[in-house]
Amino acid sequence: MNHLPFTEKDAIQIAIEYYGIDVEAKSLPGEIDRNFLLTTKPDRSLRPVRFVLKIHNPQTPREEIEFQNAALRHLKDFDGVPHVIPNKDGDELFLYEGKYLVRMVSYLEGTLFADAPVRTPNILRQLGAFMAQVDLALKDFEHPAMRRDAFMWNLTRADEVINPRLPSLRGGLQSDVAISETVGEIAATVELSRNDVVEKVLEHFTRRVKPALQDLRWQVIHNDANDYNILLYDGMVTGLLDFGDMLYAPRVVEVAIAAAYALLGEDDVLNAIANVVAGYHSVSALSATEISLLYDLICARLAVSVAVSSERAESEPENEYHQISAKPAWEALAKLTATNPEDATQIISSMCPSRLSSQTGASQNGERLAPQAIIQKRERNLSKALSLSYENPLHIVRGLGQFLYDENGTAYLDCVNNVCHVGHSHPRVVAALAGQAVALNTNTRYLHENIVRLAERLTATMPAPLSVCFFVNSGSEANDLALRLARAYTGQKDMLVLEGGYHGNLTSLVDISPYKFDGKGGAGAPSWVHKLTLPCDYRGIYRDDDAPVARYSADAQAVIDEVDTAGRGIAAYISESIIGTGGQVVFPDGFLAAIYGRVRAAGGVCIADEVQHGFGRFGTDFWGFQSHGVTPDIVTMGKPFGNGHPLAAVVTTPEIAAAFNNGMEYFNTFGGNPVSSAVGLAVLDVIEQEGLQKNALHVGRFLKEGLLELRKRYPLIGDVRGEGLFLGIELVTDRATLEPASAETHRLVEEMRMRQILLSVDGPLHNIVKIKPPMVFTKDDAARLVRELDLVLGGF
Ligand code: PMP
């Protein structure tokens, strides 16, 4: 705690006298300045407002404080930094008691990044992206006090800070034992003393970083994105505090500092760095030189930190804090210096695909258009059969993780995009795509590793005997091929489909999609397509029956018998494992197994359409069919496989594949090309590395519980159903008659959009709110979704 002699009473007095506000005051921590949280007294008409009053240490030069105020003024339109509040005389800074400079800033709501329960790769990317936004906003800002050459935390002068402190590191040698204990193998293999570690960092800094500094992009940077300066709100990185370390420096220093803090305590320090850097790069592209300096800059920042603590520990041996606080930095340094710098840079740059444009979301093909201009051009040159989401359509220019950003930088929580499965613009996926595109993209008639690796990885997720892959470009292509496979194998044409099902946009698939042929513009089922009743626990015809599966399955048998009587046979049964377009319909237990049994007994095959919910979305299993304990003969997949890149596949048995191989080649120009295959491999890697299936399970359960709570309070919510991150809310105006609340569903989704939360309406009765977000969706996102739904429903 600092020694400035001010109490909460003084703060209240200053607030009244200089700002004319009646407040309560609470002391806040501050090493150098004296800070108080001021809260205005509740008033009948006004909600309490909070401010931070700062009484500066007289040792801080006035121009440094003015520098901060000027920067915050420059950032006045930037959400997420404090804003300076002038006093009654209009002054942003004034002298108090002839000696102390005082100012007041707005208080930012949120929780500290340091208190975040988990630090996922996704949140580290959000952090990097946020810092890039700050830097973009500060890009043109200049101030006479911005050059702080003698400042200890000026990383461009790390050598000058570390050098004189080297002797204090020598004194601390015995602690190396502790390092070896904590990081075991790494310290044991490198066997470096503390001094050696820091000297090595210093040598790299002097030889590699120093000469490159002058050619980098310099600007004013925040320079201290540590866990206690970053704020989260609803699990989003929303705020940045403490501009006291700001200076003019290469902007890559900003990234290095954010990464140096983010990696503390992480097992995989390089991965943590790569994620922060990738987030920054996704908003403001870093050059190859900047990226190549990051490893050394991060090491240098950690070395400055430990050198300063060691010196303090020497001068204040009774204060154990200095040693304790330095421990994570020492551990990180030990890990980093045991890594080959080139390998580290390779890992970092592998997450930073090169970009054409360095500005946030700038159009890559010319000037950005106003939303209205885009609408007009769509009307002129695109088919009106293509709709737009929302009454007030969104102009989205950038995506990261579970967020989409419009042209003004407003973040929307994406609760519906099951295509960008591992998160929008995931840097690992984008880098895989770009990296392979640089080398080669061609058809699959040449030998290439990617396609066979992908086939191997994909079939490893499947039960035997599903082992033969066909790579295609869309879910529709996959399902069309599945029909061909089924027909080739069985010699039959007739299909069994479920009411409300959708399988694609090709002629063959509109034919087997009741969602289309029974909907607007549809012509009903063709003679070879047979609809089975939707086995819905909530709305299905046997919902009140004691043994619904037996009833549904008996009905299916009746259909099969009719086909047989007509002298034809069943080629296949196709369905999803939860019917998406049909309204997120969950089958009664045993339904799929019963139907598969009947179909196979009739000589047909079973196709699992995993296009919407495959790749771990249910949380419990990687594939939806696994949650029903069945093994299909043909599995189709698409949407999430390429995380937005057109990549889809069919996996089948060797027997069916052999029947299809009748001499006519199956060639698909783009399917399985090296770029698409690289993307598919990256998606599979990320699902595994970031534990996304498990995330879907936990977050999905948490979300469903929250929605079920809402159901208790709002009769409008008839049903909440689904698995993992594939959920649906069915709205009804009457729980007894199940009258669909279509208008309310539409309104709910529109109102949520106004609250920056994206959902969609689905189901044949247009009364299902669909929830199927990118799999990086967090509990905070889920809580926010439930809270906002509550607010909107409360207003109905
Ligand atoms: N099957 C299902 C279950 C789908 O939801 C979709 C797309 N909504 C498709 C197939 C068709 O996929 P695509 O749009 O990639 O052709």
mmCIF file of C-alpha atoms in Angstrom, residues 270-401:
data_model
loop_
_atom_site.group_PDB
_atom_site.id
_atom_site.type_symbol
_atom_site.label_atom_id
_atom_site.label_comp_id
_atom_site.label_asym_id
_atom_site.label_seq_id
_atom_site.Cartn_x
_atom_site.Cartn_y
_atom_site.Cartn_z
ATOM 1 C CA LEU A 270 4.190 -21.731 -26.580
ATOM 2 C CA ASN A 271 0.597 -22.547 -27.273
ATOM 3 C CA ALA A 272 -0.524 -19.786 -24.927
ATOM 4 C CA ILE A 273 1.744 -17.318 -26.726
ATOM 5 C CA ALA A 274 0.581 -18.500 -30.142
ATOM 6 C CA ASN A 275 -3.060 -17.970 -29.197
ATOM 7 C CA VAL A 276 -2.571 -14.427 -27.896
ATOM 8 C CA VAL A 277 -0.523 -13.539 -30.963
ATOM 9 C CA ALA A 278 -3.031 -15.159 -33.326
ATOM 10 C CA GLY A 279 -5.840 -13.119 -31.782
ATOM 11 C CA TYR A 280 -3.871 -9.918 -32.253
ATOM 12 C CA HIS A 281 -2.947 -10.904 -35.790
ATOM 13 C CA SER A 282 -6.571 -11.637 -36.685
ATOM 14 C CA VAL A 283 -7.414 -7.970 -36.093
ATOM 15 C CA SER A 284 -4.184 -6.247 -37.052
ATOM 16 C CA ALA A 285 -1.759 -8.268 -39.124
ATOM 17 C CA LEU A 286 1.746 -8.684 -37.761
ATOM 18 C CA SER A 287 4.652 -8.763 -40.189
ATOM 19 C CA ALA A 288 6.993 -11.728 -40.485
ATOM 20 C CA THR A 289 9.719 -9.646 -38.775
ATOM 21 C CA GLU A 290 7.450 -8.757 -35.881
ATOM 22 C CA ILE A 291 6.497 -12.391 -35.441
ATOM 23 C CA SER A 292 10.122 -13.486 -35.598
ATOM 24 C CA LEU A 293 10.994 -11.185 -32.677
ATOM 25 C CA LEU A 294 8.213 -12.290 -30.360
ATOM 26 C CA TYR A 295 10.005 -15.182 -28.719
ATOM 27 C CA ASP A 296 12.973 -13.010 -27.763
ATOM 28 C CA LEU A 297 10.785 -10.105 -26.672
ATOM 29 C CA ILE A 298 8.691 -12.323 -24.436
ATOM 30 C CA CYS A 299 11.791 -13.865 -22.878
ATOM 31 C CA ALA A 300 13.204 -10.371 -22.382
ATOM 32 C CA ARG A 301 10.019 -9.174 -20.676
ATOM 33 C CA LEU A 302 10.085 -12.135 -18.295
ATOM 34 C CA ALA A 303 13.793 -11.582 -17.668
ATOM 35 C CA VAL A 304 13.190 -7.926 -16.771
ATOM 36 C CA SER A 305 10.504 -9.059 -14.397
ATOM 37 C CA VAL A 306 12.638 -11.609 -12.571
ATOM 38 C CA ALA A 307 15.666 -9.318 -12.534
ATOM 39 C CA VAL A 308 13.648 -6.550 -10.907
ATOM 40 C CA SER A 309 12.128 -8.930 -8.347
ATOM 41 C CA SER A 310 15.499 -10.426 -7.521
ATOM 42 C CA GLU A 311 16.943 -7.012 -6.908
ATOM 43 C CA ARG A 312 13.995 -6.107 -4.689
ATOM 44 C CA ALA A 313 14.309 -9.402 -2.869
ATOM 45 C CA GLU A 314 17.951 -8.602 -2.172
ATOM 46 C CA SER A 315 17.211 -5.132 -0.901
ATOM 47 C CA GLU A 316 14.188 -6.255 1.136
ATOM 48 C CA PRO A 317 15.055 -9.825 2.177
ATOM 49 C CA GLU A 318 12.312 -9.825 4.818
ATOM 50 C CA ASN A 319 9.639 -9.347 2.139
ATOM 51 C CA GLU A 320 8.958 -12.798 0.688
ATOM 52 C CA TYR A 321 6.450 -11.428 -1.791
ATOM 53 C CA HIS A 322 9.170 -10.535 -4.293
ATOM 54 C CA GLN A 323 10.378 -14.128 -4.473
ATOM 55 C CA ILE A 324 6.930 -15.682 -4.568
ATOM 56 C CA SER A 325 5.593 -13.403 -7.269
ATOM 57 C CA ALA A 326 8.592 -14.144 -9.478
ATOM 58 C CA LYS A 327 8.158 -17.926 -9.364
ATOM 59 C CA PRO A 328 5.805 -18.340 -12.348
ATOM 60 C CA ALA A 329 8.023 -16.071 -14.440
ATOM 61 C CA TRP A 330 11.088 -18.165 -13.608
ATOM 62 C CA GLU A 331 9.247 -21.331 -14.499
ATOM 63 C CA ALA A 332 8.124 -19.858 -17.794
ATOM 64 C CA LEU A 333 11.633 -18.648 -18.557
ATOM 65 C CA ALA A 334 13.043 -22.093 -17.866
ATOM 66 C CA LYS A 335 10.557 -23.628 -20.284
ATOM 67 C CA LEU A 336 11.049 -21.017 -22.956
ATOM 68 C CA THR A 337 14.827 -21.004 -22.897
ATOM 69 C CA ALA A 338 14.809 -24.794 -23.152
ATOM 70 C CA THR A 339 12.977 -24.400 -26.458
ATOM 71 C CA ASN A 340 14.720 -23.799 -29.718
ATOM 72 C CA PRO A 341 13.830 -20.177 -30.711
ATOM 73 C CA GLU A 342 13.259 -21.154 -34.335
ATOM 74 C CA ASP A 343 10.829 -23.886 -33.277
ATOM 75 C CA ALA A 344 9.034 -21.398 -31.053
ATOM 76 C CA THR A 345 8.733 -18.896 -33.882
ATOM 77 C CA GLN A 346 7.519 -21.645 -36.152
ATOM 78 C CA ILE A 347 4.742 -22.525 -33.697
ATOM 79 C CA ILE A 348 3.749 -18.885 -33.303
ATOM 80 C CA SER A 349 3.775 -18.119 -37.012
ATOM 81 C CA SER A 350 1.870 -21.298 -37.795
ATOM 82 C CA MET A 351 -1.090 -19.564 -36.149
ATOM 83 C CA CYS A 352 -0.593 -16.305 -38.054
ATOM 84 C CA PRO A 353 -1.599 -16.827 -41.654
ATOM 85 C CA SER A 354 -0.586 -13.939 -43.838
ATOM 86 C CA ARG A 355 -3.303 -11.420 -44.590
ATOM 87 C CA LEU A 356 -3.900 -9.152 -47.489
ATOM 88 C CA SER A 357 -5.275 -6.403 -45.361
ATOM 89 C CA SER A 358 -3.923 -5.210 -42.056
ATOM 90 C CA GLN A 359 -7.083 -3.409 -40.988
ATOM 91 C CA THR A 360 -9.837 -5.038 -39.032
ATOM 92 C CA GLY A 361 -12.258 -6.759 -41.320
ATOM 93 C CA ALA A 362 -11.507 -4.496 -44.256
ATOM 94 C CA SER A 363 -12.921 -5.867 -47.443
ATOM 95 C CA GLN A 364 -10.256 -7.740 -49.358
ATOM 96 C CA ASN A 365 -11.718 -6.693 -52.673
ATOM 97 C CA GLY A 366 -12.060 -2.955 -52.514
ATOM 98 C CA GLU A 367 -13.981 -0.475 -50.400
ATOM 99 C CA ARG A 368 -16.450 -1.606 -47.856
ATOM 100 C CA LEU A 369 -20.072 -0.912 -48.847
ATOM 101 C CA ALA A 370 -22.826 0.465 -46.667
ATOM 102 C CA PRO A 371 -25.391 -2.179 -45.604
ATOM 103 C CA GLN A 372 -28.121 -0.546 -47.690
ATOM 104 C CA ALA A 373 -25.919 -0.596 -50.793
ATOM 105 C CA ILE A 374 -25.253 -4.294 -50.304
ATOM 106 C CA ILE A 375 -28.975 -4.964 -49.969
ATOM 107 C CA GLN A 376 -29.641 -3.120 -53.221
ATOM 108 C CA LYS A 377 -26.930 -5.025 -55.040
ATOM 109 C CA ARG A 378 -28.227 -8.311 -53.679
ATOM 110 C CA GLU A 379 -31.665 -7.468 -54.966
ATOM 111 C CA ARG A 380 -30.281 -6.686 -58.382
ATOM 112 C CA ASN A 381 -27.884 -9.555 -58.843
ATOM 113 C CA LEU A 382 -28.829 -12.344 -56.472
ATOM 114 C CA SER A 383 -31.846 -14.580 -56.524
ATOM 115 C CA LYS A 384 -34.729 -13.578 -54.306
ATOM 116 C CA ALA A 385 -35.004 -17.238 -53.361
ATOM 117 C CA LEU A 386 -32.108 -16.486 -51.006
ATOM 118 C CA SER A 387 -33.223 -14.899 -47.748
ATOM 119 C CA LEU A 388 -31.476 -12.681 -45.205
ATOM 120 C CA SER A 389 -31.468 -13.239 -41.470
ATOM 121 C CA TYR A 390 -33.256 -10.660 -39.304
ATOM 122 C CA GLU A 391 -35.549 -7.763 -40.170
ATOM 123 C CA ASN A 392 -32.583 -5.475 -39.782
ATOM 124 C CA PRO A 393 -29.891 -7.528 -41.538
ATOM 125 C CA LEU A 394 -26.402 -7.612 -40.127
ATOM 126 C CA HIS A 395 -23.289 -6.551 -41.982
ATOM 127 C CA ILE A 396 -20.700 -8.836 -40.433
ATOM 128 C CA VAL A 397 -17.079 -8.080 -41.256
ATOM 129 C CA ARG A 398 -15.063 -10.199 -38.863
ATOM 130 C CA GLY A 399 -15.379 -13.278 -36.682
ATOM 131 C CA LEU A 400 -13.381 -14.663 -33.798
ATOM 132 C CA GLY A 401 -14.332 -17.638 -31.660
#
